[in-house]
C-alpha positions as MATLAB code, in Angstrom:
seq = 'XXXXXXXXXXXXXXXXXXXXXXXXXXXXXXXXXXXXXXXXXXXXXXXXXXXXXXXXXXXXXXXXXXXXXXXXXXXXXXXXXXXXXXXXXXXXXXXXXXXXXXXXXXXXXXXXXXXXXXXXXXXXXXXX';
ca = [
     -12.789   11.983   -5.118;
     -11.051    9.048   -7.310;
      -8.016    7.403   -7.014;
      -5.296    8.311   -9.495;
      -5.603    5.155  -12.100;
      -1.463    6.649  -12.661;
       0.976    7.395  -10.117;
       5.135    7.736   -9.893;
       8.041    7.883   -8.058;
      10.986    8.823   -7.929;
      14.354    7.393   -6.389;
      17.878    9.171   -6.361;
      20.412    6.470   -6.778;
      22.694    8.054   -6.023;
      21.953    9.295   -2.161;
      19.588    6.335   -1.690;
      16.960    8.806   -1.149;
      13.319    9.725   -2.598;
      13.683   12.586   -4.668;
      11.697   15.568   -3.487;
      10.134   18.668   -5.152;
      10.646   17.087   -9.096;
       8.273   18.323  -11.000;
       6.092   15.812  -13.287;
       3.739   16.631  -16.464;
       1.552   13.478  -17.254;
       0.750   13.869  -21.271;
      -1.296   12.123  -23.821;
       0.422   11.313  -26.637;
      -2.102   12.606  -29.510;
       0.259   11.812  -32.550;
       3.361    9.988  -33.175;
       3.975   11.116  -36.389;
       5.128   14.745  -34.416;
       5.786   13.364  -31.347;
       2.785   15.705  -29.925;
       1.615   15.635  -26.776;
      -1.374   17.349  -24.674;
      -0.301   18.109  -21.075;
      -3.021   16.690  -18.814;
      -1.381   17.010  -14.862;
       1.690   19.543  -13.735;
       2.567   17.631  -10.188;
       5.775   18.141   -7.666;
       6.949   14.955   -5.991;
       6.022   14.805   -2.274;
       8.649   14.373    1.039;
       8.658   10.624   -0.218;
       9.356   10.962   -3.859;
       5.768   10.021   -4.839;
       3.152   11.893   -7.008;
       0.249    9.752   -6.117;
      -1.919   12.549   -7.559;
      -1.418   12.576  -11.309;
      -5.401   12.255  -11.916;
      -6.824   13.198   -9.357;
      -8.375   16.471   -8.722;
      -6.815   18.853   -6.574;
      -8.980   21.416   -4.277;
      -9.973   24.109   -6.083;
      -9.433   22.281   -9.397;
     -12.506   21.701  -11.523;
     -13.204   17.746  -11.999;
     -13.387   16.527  -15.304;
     -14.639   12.883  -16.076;
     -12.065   13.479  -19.805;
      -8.970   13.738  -17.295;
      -9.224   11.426  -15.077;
     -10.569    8.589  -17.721;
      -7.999    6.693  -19.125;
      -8.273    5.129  -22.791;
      -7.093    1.541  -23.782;
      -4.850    1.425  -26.204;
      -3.783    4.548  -25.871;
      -0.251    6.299  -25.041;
       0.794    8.533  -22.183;
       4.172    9.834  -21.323;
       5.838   11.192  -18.225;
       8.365   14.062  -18.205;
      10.656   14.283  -15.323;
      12.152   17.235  -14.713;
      15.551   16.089  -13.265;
      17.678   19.034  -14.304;
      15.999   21.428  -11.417;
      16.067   18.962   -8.906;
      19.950   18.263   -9.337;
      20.657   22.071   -9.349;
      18.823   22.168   -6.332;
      20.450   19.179   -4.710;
      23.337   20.864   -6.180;
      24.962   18.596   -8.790;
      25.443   18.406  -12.288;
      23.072   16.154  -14.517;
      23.448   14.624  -17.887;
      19.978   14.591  -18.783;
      18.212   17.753  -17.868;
      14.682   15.752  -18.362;
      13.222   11.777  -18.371;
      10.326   11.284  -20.628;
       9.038    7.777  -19.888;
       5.966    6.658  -22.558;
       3.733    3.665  -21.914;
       0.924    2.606  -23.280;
      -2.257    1.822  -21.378;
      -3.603   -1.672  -22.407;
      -6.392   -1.980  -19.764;
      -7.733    1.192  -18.371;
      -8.912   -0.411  -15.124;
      -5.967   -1.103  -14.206;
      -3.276    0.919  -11.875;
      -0.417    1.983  -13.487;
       2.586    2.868  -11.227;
       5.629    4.091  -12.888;
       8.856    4.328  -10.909;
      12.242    6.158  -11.727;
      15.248    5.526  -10.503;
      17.916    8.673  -11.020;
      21.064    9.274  -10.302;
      23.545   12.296  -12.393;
      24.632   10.306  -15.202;
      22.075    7.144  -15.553;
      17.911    6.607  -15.035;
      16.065    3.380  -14.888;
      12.144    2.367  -15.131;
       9.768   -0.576  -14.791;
       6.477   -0.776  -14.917;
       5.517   -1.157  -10.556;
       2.636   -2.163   -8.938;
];
C-alpha cells in the first residue's frame, strides 16, 4: 500500500496537546472562480494529532491510482473541523472550521501540513 504523498497535524495551543478525534476532508480545488472543491479523503486525527492517512487506502476501501496521484500545479485544501473538537474538549471556538489551501508544485514530493489551534487564533507552515 503507498505512503500518503499528504499528511497533517494538529496541535492545541492552548493545552500544549495533539488534538485528537478532528475530523479532516482533503479536497481538490477544481475551480477558483466558485471556490469549488471535490472531497477526495474524510480522516479523524489519531491519539497524536496526526492524519498520516489522507491518501492512502484504508481496508476495505477500493484503491484508486486518481486518488492517491497528486497533480503539479495543482491546488488542494484542508478543512479542519475545529468547532466539534472544542465542544468536545468543551470550550468555545471562534472559528468553527480551518480551511488551509496549498498548491502542489512537485508531486513527488511529501507535503506535511501542520496546524496549530487554540479558541481564538490558528497557525500553519508548510512541515516536513
Amino acid at each position: 500500500m503507498p505512503s500518503s504523498p499528504i499528511t497533517c497535524h494538529v496541535l492545541d495551543s492552548s493545552i500544549g496537546k495533539p488534538a485528537s478525534g478532528v475530523r479532516v476532508s482533503l479536497q481538490a480545488v477544481v475551480s477558483l472562480t466558485f471556490l469549488s472543491a471535490q472531497i477526495l479523503r474524510h480522516r479523524v486525527t489519531n491519539a497524536d494529532g496526526r492524519c498520516m492517512d489522507l491518501l492512502r487506502v484504508s481496508p476495505g476501501e477500493q484503491y484508486s491510482e486518481q486518488t492517491v496521484k497528486l497533480e503539479a500545479g495543482s491546488l488542494y485544501k484542508i478543512v479542519f473541523e475545529t468547532q466539534d473538537y472544542f465542544d468536545k474538549v468543551g470550550k468555545s471556538t471562534f472559528y468553527p472550521w480551518v480551511e488551509i489551501p496549498f498548491t502542489v508544485i512537485n508531486p513527488d514530493e511529501h507535503y506535511h501540513i501542520p496546524l496549530l489551534i487554540s479558541p481564538f487564533s490558528y497557525t500553519t507552515y508548510r512541515g516536513s
